[in-house]
CSV table of C-alpha atoms in Angstrom, one decimal:
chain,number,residue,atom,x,y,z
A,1,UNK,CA,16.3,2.5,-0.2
A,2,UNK,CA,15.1,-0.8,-1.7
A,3,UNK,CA,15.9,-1.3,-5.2
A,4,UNK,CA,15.2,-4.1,-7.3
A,5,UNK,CA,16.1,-4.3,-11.0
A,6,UNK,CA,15.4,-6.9,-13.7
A,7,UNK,CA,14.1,-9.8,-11.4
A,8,UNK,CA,12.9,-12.7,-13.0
A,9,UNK,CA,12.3,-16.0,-10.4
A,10,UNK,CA,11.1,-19.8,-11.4
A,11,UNK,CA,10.1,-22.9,-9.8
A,12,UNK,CA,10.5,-26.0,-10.2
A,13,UNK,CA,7.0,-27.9,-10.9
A,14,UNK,CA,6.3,-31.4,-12.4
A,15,UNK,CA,9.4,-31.2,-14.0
A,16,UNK,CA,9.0,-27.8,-16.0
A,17,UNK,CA,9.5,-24.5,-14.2
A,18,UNK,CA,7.0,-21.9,-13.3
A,19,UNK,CA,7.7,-18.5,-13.9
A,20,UNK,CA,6.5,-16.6,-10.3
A,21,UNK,CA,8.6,-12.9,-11.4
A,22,UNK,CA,8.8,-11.9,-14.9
A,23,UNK,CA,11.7,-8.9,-14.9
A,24,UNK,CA,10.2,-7.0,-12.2
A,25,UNK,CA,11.5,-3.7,-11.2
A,26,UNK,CA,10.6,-1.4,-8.5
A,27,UNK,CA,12.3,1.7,-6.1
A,28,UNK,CA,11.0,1.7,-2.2
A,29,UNK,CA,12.3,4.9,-0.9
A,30,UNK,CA,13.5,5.0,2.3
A,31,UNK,CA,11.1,5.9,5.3
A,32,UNK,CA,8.2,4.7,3.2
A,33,UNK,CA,5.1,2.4,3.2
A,34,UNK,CA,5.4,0.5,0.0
A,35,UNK,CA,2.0,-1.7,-1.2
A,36,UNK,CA,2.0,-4.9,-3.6
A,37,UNK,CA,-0.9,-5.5,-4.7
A,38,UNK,CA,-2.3,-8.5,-7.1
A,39,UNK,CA,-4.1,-11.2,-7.1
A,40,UNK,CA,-2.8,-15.0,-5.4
A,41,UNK,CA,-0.3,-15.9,-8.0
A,42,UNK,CA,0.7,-12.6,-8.9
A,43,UNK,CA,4.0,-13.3,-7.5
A,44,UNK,CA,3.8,-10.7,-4.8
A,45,UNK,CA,5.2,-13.3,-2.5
A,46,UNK,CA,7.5,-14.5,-4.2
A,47,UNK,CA,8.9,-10.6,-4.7
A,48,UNK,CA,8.7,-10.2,-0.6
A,49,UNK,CA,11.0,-13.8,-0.1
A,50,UNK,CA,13.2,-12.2,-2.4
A,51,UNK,CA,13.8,-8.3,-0.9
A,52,UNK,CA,14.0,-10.5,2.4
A,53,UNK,CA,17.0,-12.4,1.1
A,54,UNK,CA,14.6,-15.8,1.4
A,55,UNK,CA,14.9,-16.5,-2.0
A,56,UNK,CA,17.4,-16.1,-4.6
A,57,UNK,CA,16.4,-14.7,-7.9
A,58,UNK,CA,17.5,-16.6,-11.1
A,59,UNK,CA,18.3,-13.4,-12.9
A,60,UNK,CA,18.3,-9.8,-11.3
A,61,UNK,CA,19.2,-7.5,-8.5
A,62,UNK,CA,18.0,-6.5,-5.3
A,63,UNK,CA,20.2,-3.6,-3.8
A,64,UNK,CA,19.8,-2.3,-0.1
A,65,UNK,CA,21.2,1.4,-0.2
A,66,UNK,CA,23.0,0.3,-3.1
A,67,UNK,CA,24.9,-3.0,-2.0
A,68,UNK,CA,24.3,-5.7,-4.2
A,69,UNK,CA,22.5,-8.2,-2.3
A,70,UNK,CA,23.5,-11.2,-4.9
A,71,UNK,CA,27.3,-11.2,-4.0
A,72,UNK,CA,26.6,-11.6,-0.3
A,73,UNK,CA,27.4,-15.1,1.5
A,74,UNK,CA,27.5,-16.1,4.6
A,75,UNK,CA,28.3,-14.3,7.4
A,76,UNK,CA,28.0,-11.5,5.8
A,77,UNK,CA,24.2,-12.2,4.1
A,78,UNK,CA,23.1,-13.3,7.9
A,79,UNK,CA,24.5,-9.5,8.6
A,80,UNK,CA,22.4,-8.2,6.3
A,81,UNK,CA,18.7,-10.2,7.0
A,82,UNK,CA,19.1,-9.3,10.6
A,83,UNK,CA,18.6,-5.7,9.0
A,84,UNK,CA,15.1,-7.1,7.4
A,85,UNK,CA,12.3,-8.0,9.7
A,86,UNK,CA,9.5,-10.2,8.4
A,87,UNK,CA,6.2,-10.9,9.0
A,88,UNK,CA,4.3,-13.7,7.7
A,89,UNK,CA,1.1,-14.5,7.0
A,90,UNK,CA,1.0,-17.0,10.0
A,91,UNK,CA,2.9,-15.5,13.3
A,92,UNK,CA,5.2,-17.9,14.5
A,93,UNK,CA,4.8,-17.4,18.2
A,94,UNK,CA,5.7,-19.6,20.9
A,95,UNK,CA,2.8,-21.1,22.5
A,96,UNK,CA,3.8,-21.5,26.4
A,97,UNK,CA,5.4,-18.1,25.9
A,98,UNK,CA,3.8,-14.8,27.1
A,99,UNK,CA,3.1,-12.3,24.9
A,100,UNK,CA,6.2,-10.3,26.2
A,101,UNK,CA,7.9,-13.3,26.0
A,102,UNK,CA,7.5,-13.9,22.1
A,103,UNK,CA,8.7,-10.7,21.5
A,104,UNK,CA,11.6,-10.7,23.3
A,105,UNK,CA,12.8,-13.8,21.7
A,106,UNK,CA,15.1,-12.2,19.2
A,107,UNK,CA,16.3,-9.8,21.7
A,108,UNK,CA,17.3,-13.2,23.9
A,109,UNK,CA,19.1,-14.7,20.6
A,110,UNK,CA,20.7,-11.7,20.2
A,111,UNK,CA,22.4,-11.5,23.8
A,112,UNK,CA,20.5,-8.4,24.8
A,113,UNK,CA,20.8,-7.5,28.7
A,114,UNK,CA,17.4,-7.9,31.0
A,115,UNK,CA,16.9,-4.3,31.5
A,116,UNK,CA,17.3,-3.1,27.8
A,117,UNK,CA,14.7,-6.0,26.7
A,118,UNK,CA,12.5,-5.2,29.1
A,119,UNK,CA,12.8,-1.8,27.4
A,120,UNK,CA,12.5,-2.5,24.3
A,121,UNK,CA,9.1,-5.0,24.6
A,122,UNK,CA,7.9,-2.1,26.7
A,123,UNK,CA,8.2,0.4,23.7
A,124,UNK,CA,6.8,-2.4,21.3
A,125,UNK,CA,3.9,-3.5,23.7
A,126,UNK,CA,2.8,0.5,23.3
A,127,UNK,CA,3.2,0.5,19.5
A,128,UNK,CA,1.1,-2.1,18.9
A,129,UNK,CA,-1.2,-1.2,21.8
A,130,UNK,CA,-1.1,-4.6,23.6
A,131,UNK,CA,0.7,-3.2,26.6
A,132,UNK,CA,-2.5,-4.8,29.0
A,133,UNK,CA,-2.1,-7.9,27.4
A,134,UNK,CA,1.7,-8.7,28.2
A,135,UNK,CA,1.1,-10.9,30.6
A,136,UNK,CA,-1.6,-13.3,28.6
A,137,UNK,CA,-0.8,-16.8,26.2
A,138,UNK,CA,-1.2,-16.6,22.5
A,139,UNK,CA,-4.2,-18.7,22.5
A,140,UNK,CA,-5.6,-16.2,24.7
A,141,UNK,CA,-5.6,-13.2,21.9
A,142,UNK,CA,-7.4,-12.5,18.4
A,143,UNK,CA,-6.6,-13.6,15.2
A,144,UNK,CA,-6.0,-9.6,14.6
A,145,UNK,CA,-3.9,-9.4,18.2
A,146,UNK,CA,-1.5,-11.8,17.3
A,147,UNK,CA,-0.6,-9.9,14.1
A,148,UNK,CA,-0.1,-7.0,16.0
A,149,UNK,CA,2.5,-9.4,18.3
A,150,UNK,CA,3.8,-10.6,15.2
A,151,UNK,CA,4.5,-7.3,14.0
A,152,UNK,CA,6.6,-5.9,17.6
A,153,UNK,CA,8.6,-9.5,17.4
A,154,UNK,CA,9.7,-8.6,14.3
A,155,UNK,CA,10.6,-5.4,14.9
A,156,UNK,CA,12.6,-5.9,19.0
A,157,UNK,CA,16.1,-6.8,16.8
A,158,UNK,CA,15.5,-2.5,15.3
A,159,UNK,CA,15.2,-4.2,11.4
A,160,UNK,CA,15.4,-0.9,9.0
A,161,UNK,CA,12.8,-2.6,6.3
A,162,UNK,CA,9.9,-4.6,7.4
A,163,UNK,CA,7.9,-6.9,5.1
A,164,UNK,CA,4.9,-7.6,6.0
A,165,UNK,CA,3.1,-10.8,3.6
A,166,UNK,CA,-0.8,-10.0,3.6
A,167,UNK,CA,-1.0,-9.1,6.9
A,168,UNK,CA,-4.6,-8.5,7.2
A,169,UNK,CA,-5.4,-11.8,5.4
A,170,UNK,CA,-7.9,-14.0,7.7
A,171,UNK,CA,-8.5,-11.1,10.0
A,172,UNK,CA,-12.3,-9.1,10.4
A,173,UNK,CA,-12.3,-5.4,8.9
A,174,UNK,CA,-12.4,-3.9,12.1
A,175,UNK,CA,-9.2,-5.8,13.5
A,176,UNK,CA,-7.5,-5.3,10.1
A,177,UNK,CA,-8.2,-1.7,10.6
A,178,UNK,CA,-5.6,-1.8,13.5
A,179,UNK,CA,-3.1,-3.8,12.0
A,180,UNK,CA,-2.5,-1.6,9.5
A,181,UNK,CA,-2.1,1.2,12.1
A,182,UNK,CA,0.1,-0.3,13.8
A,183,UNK,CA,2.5,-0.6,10.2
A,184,UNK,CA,1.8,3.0,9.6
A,185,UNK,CA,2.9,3.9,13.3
A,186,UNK,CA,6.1,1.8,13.0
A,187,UNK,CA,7.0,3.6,9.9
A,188,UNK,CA,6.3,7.0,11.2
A,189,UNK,CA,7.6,6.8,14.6
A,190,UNK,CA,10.6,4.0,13.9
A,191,UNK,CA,11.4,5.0,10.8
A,192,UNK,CA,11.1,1.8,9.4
A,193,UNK,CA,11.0,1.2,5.4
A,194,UNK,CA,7.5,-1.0,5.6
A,195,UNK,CA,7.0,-3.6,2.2
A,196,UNK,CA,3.4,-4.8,2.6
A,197,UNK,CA,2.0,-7.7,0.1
A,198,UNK,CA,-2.0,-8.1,-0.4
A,199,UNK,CA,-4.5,-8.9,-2.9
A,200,UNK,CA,-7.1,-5.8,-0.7
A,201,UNK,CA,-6.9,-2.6,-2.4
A,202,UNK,CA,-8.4,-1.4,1.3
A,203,UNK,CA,-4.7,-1.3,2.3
A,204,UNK,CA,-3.3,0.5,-0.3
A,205,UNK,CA,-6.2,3.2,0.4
A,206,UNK,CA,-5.7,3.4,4.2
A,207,UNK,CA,-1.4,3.3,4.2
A,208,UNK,CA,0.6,3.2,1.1
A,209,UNK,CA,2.3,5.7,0.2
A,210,UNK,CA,3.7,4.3,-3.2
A,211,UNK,CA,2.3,1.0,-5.2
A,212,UNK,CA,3.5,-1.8,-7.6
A,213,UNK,CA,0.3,-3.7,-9.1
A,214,UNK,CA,1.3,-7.5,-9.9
A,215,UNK,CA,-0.4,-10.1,-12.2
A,216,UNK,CA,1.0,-12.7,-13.7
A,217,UNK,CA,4.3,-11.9,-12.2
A,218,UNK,CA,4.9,-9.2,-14.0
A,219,UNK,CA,4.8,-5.1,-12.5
A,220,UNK,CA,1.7,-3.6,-14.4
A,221,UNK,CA,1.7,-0.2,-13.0
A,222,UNK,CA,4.0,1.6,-10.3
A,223,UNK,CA,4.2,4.9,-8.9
A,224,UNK,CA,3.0,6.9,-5.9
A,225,UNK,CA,-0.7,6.3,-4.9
A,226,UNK,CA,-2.3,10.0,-5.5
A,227,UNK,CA,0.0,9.9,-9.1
A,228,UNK,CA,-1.9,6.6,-10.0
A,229,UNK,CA,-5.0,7.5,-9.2
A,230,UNK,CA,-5.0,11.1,-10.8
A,231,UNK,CA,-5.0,8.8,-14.1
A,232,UNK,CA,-8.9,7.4,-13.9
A,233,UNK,CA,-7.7,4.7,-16.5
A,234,UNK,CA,-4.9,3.3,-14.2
A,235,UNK,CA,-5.7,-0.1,-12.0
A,236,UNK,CA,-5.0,2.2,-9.2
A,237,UNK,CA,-7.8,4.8,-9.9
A,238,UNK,CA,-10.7,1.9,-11.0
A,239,UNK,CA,-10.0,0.2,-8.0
A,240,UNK,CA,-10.1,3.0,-5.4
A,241,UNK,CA,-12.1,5.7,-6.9
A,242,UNK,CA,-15.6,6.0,-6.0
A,243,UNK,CA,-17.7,4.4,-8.6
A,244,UNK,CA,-20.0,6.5,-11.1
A,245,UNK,CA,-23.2,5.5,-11.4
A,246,UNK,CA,-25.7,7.7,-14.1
A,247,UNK,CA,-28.5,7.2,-16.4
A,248,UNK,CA,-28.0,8.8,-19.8
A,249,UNK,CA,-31.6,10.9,-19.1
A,250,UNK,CA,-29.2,12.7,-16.3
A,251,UNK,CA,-26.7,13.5,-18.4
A,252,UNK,CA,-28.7,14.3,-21.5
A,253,UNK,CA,-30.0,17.5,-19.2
A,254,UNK,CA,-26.7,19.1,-19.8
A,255,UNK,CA,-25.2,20.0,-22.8
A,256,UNK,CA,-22.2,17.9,-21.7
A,257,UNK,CA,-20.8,15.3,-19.1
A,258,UNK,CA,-17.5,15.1,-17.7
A,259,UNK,CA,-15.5,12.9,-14.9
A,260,UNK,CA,-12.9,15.2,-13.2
A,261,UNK,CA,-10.7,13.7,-10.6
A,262,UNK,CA,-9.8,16.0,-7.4
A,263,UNK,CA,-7.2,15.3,-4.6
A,264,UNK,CA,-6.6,17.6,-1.5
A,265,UNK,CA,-8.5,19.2,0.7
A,266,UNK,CA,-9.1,22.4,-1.4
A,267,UNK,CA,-9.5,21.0,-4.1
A,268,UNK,CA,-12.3,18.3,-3.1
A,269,UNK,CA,-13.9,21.3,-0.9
A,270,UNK,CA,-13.6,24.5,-3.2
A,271,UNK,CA,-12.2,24.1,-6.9
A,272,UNK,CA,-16.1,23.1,-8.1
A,273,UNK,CA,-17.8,25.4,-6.5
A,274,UNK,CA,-15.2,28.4,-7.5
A,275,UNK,CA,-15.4,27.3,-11.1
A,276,UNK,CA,-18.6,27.6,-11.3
A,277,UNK,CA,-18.8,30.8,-9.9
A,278,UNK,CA,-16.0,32.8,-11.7
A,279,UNK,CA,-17.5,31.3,-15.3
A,280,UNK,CA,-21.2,31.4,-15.1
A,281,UNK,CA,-21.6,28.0,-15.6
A,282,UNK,CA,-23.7,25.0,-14.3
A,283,UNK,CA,-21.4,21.8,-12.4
A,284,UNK,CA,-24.0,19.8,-11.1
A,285,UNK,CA,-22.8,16.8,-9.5
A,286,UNK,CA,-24.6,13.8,-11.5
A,287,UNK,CA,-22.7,10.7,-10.0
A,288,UNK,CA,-19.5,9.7,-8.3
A,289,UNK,CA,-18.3,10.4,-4.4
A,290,UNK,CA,-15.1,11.0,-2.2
A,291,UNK,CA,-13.3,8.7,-0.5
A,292,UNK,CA,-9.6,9.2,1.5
A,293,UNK,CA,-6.2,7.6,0.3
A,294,UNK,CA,-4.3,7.9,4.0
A,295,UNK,CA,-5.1,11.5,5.2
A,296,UNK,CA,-5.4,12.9,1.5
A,297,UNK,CA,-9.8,13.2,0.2
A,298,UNK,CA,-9.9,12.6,-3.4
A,299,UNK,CA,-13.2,12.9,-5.0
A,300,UNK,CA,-14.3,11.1,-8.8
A,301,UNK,CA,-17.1,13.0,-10.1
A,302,UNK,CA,-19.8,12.7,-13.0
A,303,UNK,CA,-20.3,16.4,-13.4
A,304,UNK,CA,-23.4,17.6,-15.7
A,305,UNK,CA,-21.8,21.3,-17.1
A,306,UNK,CA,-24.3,23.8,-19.0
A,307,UNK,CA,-23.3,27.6,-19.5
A,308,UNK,CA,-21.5,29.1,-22.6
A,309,UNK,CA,-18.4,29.2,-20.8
A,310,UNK,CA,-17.9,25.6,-19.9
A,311,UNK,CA,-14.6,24.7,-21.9
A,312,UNK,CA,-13.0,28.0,-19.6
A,313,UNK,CA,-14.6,26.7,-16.2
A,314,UNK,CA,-13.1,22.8,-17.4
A,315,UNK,CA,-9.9,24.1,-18.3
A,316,UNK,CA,-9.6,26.5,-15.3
A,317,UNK,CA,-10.1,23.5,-13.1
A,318,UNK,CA,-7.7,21.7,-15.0
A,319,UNK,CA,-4.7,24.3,-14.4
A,320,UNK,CA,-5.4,23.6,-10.7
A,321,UNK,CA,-4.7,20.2,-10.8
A,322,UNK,CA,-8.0,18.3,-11.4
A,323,UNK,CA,-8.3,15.7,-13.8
A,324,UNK,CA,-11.1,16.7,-16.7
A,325,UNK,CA,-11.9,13.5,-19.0
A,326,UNK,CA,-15.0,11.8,-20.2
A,327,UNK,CA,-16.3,14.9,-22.2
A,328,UNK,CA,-19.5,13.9,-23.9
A,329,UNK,CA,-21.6,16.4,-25.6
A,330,UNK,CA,-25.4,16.6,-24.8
A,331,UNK,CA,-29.0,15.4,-26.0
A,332,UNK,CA,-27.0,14.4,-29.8
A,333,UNK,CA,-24.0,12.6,-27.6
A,334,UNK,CA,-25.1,11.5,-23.5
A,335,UNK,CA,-22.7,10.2,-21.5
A,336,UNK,CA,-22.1,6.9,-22.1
């Protein structure tokens, strides 16, 4: 587990410094893919240098399973960052080097025997499906490819936490797509904690389990994903909730419109349709859609309700978990 308490962290510019962390606390539970989100300057960055034991802070804590990263020195501290594995936003590979070759470097530093690195680049070749492509240069592969590359090298030493700086940045959707698989399959079948930095909220949609939203260098929200976005007014939910388009003539049909927030399976396929049943009512979706965070379907919908027993249907769905809010009565109140 990853924790970091208090952290405030400053540079030096022009003569005055510039606050990049302002107090910033967050948990990263073990086993988990943790996102940072914000926008360049945020500080997310500067929060990744520090987990990683790259920067110092000027005031704070990180701990790794509880050890207080600030009093290490030393041999001790180079102990410790062989435990964190880092990718940056450039890979630094080695140009006349195969790909095989770039990721057994650390392996080669290390004094690891011929046959177990040969092993080992194997097993990291298949993770990040690049096993046909051993053999080739770096100039040879995409700008997605070599991420992928980046990603096994930094994993051949066995790192338990893995920070990964915007790692789709500069790459096409399609290639980003498998980037961030590859993450997700190093934390599921490694069991590697994953940090992940990036301005995309795409990420955070297709692998995060939990989030900490940046600006300003300051945390503004944090929690796990489907928490965050069962809240429509969190930065989570408006940025990866379908958006909800009406007119006020649709909603002025109905004698009132609400937003309600679903997440699951049965809930996105059943809970409307049940409620509407077992109370007589009218839900007629007006606006909105579904979308996936990982695995999970969460739909935001604009629903039009009309029957005398509305406030029971939107309070039964309620108790089952969705998220009721927006309630605007009809023709005398639309839906703004």
């Amino acid at each position: 587990m990853i924790t970091v308490e208090n952290l405030t962290k400053s540079f030096p510019h022009n003569g005055n410094p510039v606050v990049a962390l302002r107090d910033v606390s967050v948990d990263v539970q073990a086993g988990s893919l943790f996102g940072v989100v914000g926008p360049a300057g945020s500080g997310k960055s500067t929060l990744a240098r520090c987990i990683a034991l790259q920067e110092r802070p000027d005031r704070g804590v990180v701990r790794l399973d509880g050890l207080n990263t600030g009093t290490l020195d030393g041999r001790r501290l180079r102990e410790i960052r062989r435990q964190l594995g880092v990718v940056g936003t450039k890979p630094e590979l080695i140009a006349e080097r195969t790909i095989a070759g770039n990721i057994a470097t650390p392996l080669e530093q290390l004094g690891v025997d011929g046959p177990q690195r040969r092993s080992r680049v194997g097993t990291l070749l298949d993770l990040v499906g690049l096993t046909p492509r051993a053999a080739q240069r770096p100039a040879e592969l995409t700008e997605g490819q070599l991420r992928r590359v980046a990603v096994a090298k930094a994993l051949a030493a066995g790192p338990s936490v893995l920070l990964a700086d915007d790692p789709t940045s500069g790459v096409s959707a399609d290639e980003a797509g498998a980037v961030l698989t590859v993450l997700d399959r190093a934390r599921a079948e490694l069991g590697v904690t994953i940090v992940v930095t990036t301005p995309d909220t795409t990420v955070v949609r297709r692998v995060c389990d939990d989030v900490a939203v940046l600006e300003d260098g300051a945390v503004l929200e944090r929690g796990t994903v489907l928490d965050l976005i069962s809240d429509p007014a969190s930065r989570t939910a408006q940025a990866l909730l379908p958006a909800i388009e009406t007119t006020r003539a649709q909603s002025a049909r109905y004698d009132r419109a609400v937003d309600v927030v679903l997440i699951g399976f049965a809930s996105v396929g059943a809970l409307l349709p049940e409620a509407a049943g077992r109370f007589d009512v009218e839900l007629a979706t007006i606006g909105g859609g579904i979308t996936r965070v990982g695995d999970t379907p969460v739909g935001r919908f604009r629903l039009g309700v009309r029957g005398e027993r509305s406030d029971a249907a939107l309070a039964w769905i309620a108790e089952r978990g969705g998220r009721v809010t927006h309630a605007v009565r009809g023709p005398q109140g639309v839906a703004a």
